[in-house]
mmCIF file with all atom_site columns, N, CA and C in Angstrom:
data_model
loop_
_atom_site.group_PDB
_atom_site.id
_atom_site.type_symbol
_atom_site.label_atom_id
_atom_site.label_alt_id
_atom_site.label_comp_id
_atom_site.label_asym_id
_atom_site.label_entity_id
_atom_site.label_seq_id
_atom_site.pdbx_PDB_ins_code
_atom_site.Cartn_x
_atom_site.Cartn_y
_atom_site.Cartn_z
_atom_site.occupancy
_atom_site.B_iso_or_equiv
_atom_site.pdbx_formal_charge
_atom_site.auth_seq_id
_atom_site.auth_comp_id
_atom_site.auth_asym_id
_atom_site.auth_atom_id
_atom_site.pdbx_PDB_model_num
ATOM 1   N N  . UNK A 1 1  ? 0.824   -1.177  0.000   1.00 62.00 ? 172 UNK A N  1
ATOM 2   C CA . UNK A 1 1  ? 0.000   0.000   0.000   1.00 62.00 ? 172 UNK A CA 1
ATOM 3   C C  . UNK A 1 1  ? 0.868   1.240   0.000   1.00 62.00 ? 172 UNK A C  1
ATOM 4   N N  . UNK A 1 2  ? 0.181   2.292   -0.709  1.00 73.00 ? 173 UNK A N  1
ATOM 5   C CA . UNK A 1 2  ? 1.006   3.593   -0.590  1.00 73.00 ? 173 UNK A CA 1
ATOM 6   C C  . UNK A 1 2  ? 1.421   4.121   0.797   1.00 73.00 ? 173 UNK A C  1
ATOM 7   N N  . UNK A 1 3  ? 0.591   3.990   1.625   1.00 88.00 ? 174 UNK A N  1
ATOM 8   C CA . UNK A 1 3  ? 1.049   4.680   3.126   1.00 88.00 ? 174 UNK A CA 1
ATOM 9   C C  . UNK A 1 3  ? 2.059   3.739   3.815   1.00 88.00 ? 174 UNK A C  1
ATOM 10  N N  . UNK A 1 4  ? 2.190   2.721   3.244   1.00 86.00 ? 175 UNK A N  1
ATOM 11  C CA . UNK A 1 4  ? 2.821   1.699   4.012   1.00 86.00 ? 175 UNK A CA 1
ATOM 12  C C  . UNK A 1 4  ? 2.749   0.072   5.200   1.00 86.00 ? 175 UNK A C  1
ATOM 13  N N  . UNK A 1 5  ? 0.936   -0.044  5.133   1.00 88.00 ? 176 UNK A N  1
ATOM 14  C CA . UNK A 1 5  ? -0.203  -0.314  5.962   1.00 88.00 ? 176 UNK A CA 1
ATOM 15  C C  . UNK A 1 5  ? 0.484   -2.171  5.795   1.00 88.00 ? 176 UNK A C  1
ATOM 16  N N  . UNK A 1 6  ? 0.716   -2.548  6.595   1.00 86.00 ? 177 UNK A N  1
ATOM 17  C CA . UNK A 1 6  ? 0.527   -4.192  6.520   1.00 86.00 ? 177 UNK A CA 1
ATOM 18  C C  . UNK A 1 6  ? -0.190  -4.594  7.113   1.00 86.00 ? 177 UNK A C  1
ATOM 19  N N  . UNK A 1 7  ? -0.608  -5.732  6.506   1.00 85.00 ? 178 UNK A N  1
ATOM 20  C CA . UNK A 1 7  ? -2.041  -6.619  6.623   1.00 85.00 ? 178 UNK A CA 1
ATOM 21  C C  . UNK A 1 7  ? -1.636  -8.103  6.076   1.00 85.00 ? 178 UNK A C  1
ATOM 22  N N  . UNK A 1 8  ? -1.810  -9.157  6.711   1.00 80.00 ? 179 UNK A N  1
ATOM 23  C CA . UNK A 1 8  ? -2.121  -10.194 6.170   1.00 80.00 ? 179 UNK A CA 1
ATOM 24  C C  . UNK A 1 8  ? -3.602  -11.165 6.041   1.00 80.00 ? 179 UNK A C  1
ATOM 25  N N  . UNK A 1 9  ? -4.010  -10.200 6.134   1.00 85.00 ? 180 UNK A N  1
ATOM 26  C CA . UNK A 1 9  ? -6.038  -10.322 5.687   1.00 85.00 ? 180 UNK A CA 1
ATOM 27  C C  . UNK A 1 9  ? -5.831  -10.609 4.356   1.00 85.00 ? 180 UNK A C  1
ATOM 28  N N  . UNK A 1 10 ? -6.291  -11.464 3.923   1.00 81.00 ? 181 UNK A N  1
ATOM 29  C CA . UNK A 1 10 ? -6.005  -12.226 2.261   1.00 81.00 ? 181 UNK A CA 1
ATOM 30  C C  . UNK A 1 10 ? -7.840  -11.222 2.165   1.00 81.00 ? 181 UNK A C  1
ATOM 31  N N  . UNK A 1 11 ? -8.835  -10.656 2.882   1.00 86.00 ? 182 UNK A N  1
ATOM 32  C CA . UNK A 1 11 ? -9.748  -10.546 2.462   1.00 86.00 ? 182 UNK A CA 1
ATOM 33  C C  . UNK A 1 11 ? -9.941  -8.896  2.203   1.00 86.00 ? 182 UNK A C  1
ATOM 34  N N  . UNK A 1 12 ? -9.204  -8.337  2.692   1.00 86.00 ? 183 UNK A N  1
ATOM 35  C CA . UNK A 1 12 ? -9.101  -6.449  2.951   1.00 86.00 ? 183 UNK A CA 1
ATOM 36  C C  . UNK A 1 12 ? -9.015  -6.066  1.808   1.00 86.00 ? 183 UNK A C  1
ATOM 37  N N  . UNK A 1 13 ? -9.999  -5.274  1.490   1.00 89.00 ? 184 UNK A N  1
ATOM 38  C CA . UNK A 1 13 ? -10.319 -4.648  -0.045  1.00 89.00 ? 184 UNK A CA 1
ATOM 39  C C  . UNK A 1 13 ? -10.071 -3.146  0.047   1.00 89.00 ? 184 UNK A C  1
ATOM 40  N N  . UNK A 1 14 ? -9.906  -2.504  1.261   1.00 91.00 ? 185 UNK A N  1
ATOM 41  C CA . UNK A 1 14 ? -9.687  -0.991  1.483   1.00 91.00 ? 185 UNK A CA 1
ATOM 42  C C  . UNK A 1 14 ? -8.749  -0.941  2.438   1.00 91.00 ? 185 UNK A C  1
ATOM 43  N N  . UNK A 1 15 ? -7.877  -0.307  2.544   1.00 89.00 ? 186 UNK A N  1
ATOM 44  C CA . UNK A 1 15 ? -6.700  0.082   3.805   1.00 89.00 ? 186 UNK A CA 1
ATOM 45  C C  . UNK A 1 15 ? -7.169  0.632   4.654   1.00 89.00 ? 186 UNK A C  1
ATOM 46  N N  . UNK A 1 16 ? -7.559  0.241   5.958   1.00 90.00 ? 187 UNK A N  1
ATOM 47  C CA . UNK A 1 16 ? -7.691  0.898   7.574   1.00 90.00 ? 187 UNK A CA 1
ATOM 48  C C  . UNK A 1 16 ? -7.470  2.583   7.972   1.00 90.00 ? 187 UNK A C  1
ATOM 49  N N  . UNK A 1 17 ? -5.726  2.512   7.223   1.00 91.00 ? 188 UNK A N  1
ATOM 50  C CA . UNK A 1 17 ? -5.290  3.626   7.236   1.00 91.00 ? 188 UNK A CA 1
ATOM 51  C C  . UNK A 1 17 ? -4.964  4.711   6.943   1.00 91.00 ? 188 UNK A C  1
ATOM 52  N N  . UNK A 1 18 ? -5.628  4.604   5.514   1.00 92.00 ? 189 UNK A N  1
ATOM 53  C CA . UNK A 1 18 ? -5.435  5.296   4.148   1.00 92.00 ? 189 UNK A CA 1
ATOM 54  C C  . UNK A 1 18 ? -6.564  5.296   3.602   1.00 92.00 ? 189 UNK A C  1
ATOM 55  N N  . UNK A 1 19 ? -7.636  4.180   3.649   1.00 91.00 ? 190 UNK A N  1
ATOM 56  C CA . UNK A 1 19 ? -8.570  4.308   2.522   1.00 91.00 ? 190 UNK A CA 1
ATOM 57  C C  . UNK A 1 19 ? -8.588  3.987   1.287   1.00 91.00 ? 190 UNK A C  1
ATOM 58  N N  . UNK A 1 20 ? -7.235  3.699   1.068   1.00 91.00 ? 191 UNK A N  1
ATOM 59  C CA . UNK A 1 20 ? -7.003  3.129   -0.457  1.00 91.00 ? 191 UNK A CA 1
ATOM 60  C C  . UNK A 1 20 ? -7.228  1.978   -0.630  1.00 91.00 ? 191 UNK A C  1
ATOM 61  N N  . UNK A 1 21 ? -7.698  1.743   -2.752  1.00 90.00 ? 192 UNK A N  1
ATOM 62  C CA . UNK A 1 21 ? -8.014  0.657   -2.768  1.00 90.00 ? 192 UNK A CA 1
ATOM 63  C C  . UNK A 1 21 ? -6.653  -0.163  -3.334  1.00 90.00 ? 192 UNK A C  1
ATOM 64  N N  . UNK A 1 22 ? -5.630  0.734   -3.258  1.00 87.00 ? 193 UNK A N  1
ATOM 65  C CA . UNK A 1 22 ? -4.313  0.425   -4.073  1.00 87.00 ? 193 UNK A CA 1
ATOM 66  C C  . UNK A 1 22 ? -3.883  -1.075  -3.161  1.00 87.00 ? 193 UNK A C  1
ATOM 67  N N  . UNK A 1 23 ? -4.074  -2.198  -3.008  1.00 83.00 ? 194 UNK A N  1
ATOM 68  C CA . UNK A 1 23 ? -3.352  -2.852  -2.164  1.00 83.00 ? 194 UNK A CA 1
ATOM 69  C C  . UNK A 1 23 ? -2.590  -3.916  -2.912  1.00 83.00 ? 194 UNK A C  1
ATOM 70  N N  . UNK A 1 24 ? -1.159  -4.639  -2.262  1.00 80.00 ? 195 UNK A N  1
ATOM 71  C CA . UNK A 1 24 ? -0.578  -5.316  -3.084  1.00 80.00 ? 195 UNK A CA 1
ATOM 72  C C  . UNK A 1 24 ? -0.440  -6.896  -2.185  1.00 80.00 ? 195 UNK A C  1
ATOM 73  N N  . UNK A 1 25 ? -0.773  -7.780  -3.107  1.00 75.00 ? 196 UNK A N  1
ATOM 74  C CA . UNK A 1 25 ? -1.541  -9.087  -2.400  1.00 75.00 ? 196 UNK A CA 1
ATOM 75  C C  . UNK A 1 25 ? -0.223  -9.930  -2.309  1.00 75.00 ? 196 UNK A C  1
ATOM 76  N N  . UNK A 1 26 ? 0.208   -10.444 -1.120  1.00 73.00 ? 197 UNK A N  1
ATOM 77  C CA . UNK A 1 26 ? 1.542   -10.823 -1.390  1.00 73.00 ? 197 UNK A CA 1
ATOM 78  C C  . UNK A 1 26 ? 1.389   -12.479 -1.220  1.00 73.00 ? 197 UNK A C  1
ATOM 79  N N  . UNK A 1 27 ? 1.732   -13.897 -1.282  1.00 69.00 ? 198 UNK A N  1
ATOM 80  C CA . UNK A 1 27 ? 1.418   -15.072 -1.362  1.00 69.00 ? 198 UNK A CA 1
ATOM 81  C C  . UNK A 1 27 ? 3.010   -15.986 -1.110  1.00 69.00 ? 198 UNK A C  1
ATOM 82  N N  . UNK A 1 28 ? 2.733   -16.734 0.288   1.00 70.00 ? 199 UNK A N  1
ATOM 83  C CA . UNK A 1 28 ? 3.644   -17.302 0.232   1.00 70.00 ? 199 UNK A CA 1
ATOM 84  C C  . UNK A 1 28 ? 3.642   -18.922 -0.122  1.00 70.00 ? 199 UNK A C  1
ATOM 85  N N  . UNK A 1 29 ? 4.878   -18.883 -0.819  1.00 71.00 ? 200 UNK A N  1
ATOM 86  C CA . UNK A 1 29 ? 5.013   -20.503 -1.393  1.00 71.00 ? 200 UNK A CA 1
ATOM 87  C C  . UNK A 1 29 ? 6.058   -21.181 -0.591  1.00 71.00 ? 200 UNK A C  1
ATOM 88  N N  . UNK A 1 30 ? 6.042   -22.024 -0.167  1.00 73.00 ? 201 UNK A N  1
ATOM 89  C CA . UNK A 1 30 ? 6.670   -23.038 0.795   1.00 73.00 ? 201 UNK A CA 1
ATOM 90  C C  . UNK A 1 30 ? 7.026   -24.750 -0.031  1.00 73.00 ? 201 UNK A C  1
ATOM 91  N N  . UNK A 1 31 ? 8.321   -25.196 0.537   1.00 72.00 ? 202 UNK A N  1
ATOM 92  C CA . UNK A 1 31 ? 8.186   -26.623 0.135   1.00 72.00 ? 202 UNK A CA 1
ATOM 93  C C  . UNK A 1 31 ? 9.881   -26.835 0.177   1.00 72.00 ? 202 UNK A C  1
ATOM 94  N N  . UNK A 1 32 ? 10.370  -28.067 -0.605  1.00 72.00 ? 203 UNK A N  1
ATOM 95  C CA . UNK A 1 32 ? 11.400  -28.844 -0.652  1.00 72.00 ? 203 UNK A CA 1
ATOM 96  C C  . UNK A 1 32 ? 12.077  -28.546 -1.511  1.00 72.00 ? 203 UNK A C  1
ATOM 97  N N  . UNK A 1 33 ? 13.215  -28.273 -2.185  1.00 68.00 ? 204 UNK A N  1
ATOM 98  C CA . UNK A 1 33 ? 13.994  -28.265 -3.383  1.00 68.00 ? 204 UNK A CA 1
ATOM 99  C C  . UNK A 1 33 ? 14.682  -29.835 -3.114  1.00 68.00 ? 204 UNK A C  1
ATOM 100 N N  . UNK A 1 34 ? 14.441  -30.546 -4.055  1.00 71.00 ? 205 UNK A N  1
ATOM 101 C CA . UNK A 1 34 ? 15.149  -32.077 -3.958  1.00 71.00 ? 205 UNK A CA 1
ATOM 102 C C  . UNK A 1 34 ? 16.065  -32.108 -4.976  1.00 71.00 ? 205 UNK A C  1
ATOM 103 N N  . UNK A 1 35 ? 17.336  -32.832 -4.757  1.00 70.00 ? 206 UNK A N  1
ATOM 104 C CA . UNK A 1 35 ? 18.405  -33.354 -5.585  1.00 70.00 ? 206 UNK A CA 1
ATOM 105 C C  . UNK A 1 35 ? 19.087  -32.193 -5.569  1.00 70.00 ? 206 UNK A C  1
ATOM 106 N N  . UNK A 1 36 ? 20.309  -32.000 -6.817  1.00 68.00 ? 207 UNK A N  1
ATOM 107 C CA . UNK A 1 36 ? 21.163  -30.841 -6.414  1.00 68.00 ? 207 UNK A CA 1
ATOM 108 C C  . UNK A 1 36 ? 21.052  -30.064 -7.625  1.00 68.00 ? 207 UNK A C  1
ATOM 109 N N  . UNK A 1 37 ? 21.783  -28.683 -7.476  1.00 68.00 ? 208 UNK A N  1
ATOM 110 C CA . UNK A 1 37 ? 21.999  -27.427 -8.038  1.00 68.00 ? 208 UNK A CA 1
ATOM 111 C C  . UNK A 1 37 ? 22.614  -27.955 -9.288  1.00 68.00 ? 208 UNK A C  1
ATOM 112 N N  . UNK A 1 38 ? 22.770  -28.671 -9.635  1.00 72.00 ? 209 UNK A N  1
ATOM 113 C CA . UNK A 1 38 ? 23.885  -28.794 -10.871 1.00 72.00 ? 209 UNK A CA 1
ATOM 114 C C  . UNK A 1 38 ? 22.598  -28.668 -12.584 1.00 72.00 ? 209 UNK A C  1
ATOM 115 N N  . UNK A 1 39 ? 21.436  -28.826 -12.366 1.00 64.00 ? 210 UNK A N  1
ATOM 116 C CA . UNK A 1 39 ? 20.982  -28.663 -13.230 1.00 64.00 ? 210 UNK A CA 1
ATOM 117 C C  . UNK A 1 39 ? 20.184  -27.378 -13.525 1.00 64.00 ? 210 UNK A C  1
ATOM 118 N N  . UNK A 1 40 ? 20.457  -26.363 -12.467 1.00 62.00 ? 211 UNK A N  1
ATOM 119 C CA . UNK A 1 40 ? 19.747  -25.099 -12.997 1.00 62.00 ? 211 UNK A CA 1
ATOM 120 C C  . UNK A 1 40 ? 20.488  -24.544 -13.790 1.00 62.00 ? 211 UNK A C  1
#
């Protein structure tokens, strides 16, 4: 968000603190990398 506002409400459509609808939806991915580096 422009003011700077964090939230991890996956549902918040307006900022608390600002009012804006500018918000940026962030998504975390989790898991294993298996075998080794030699093939990237």
């Amino acid at each position: 968000m422009k003011c700077g506002y964090e939230n991890a409400d996956p549902n918040m459509e307006v900022c608390p603190k600002c009012g804006s609808k500018d918000i940026d939806r962030l998504q975390r991915i989790t898991g294993y990398l298996v075998g080794t580096t030699e093939r990237w």
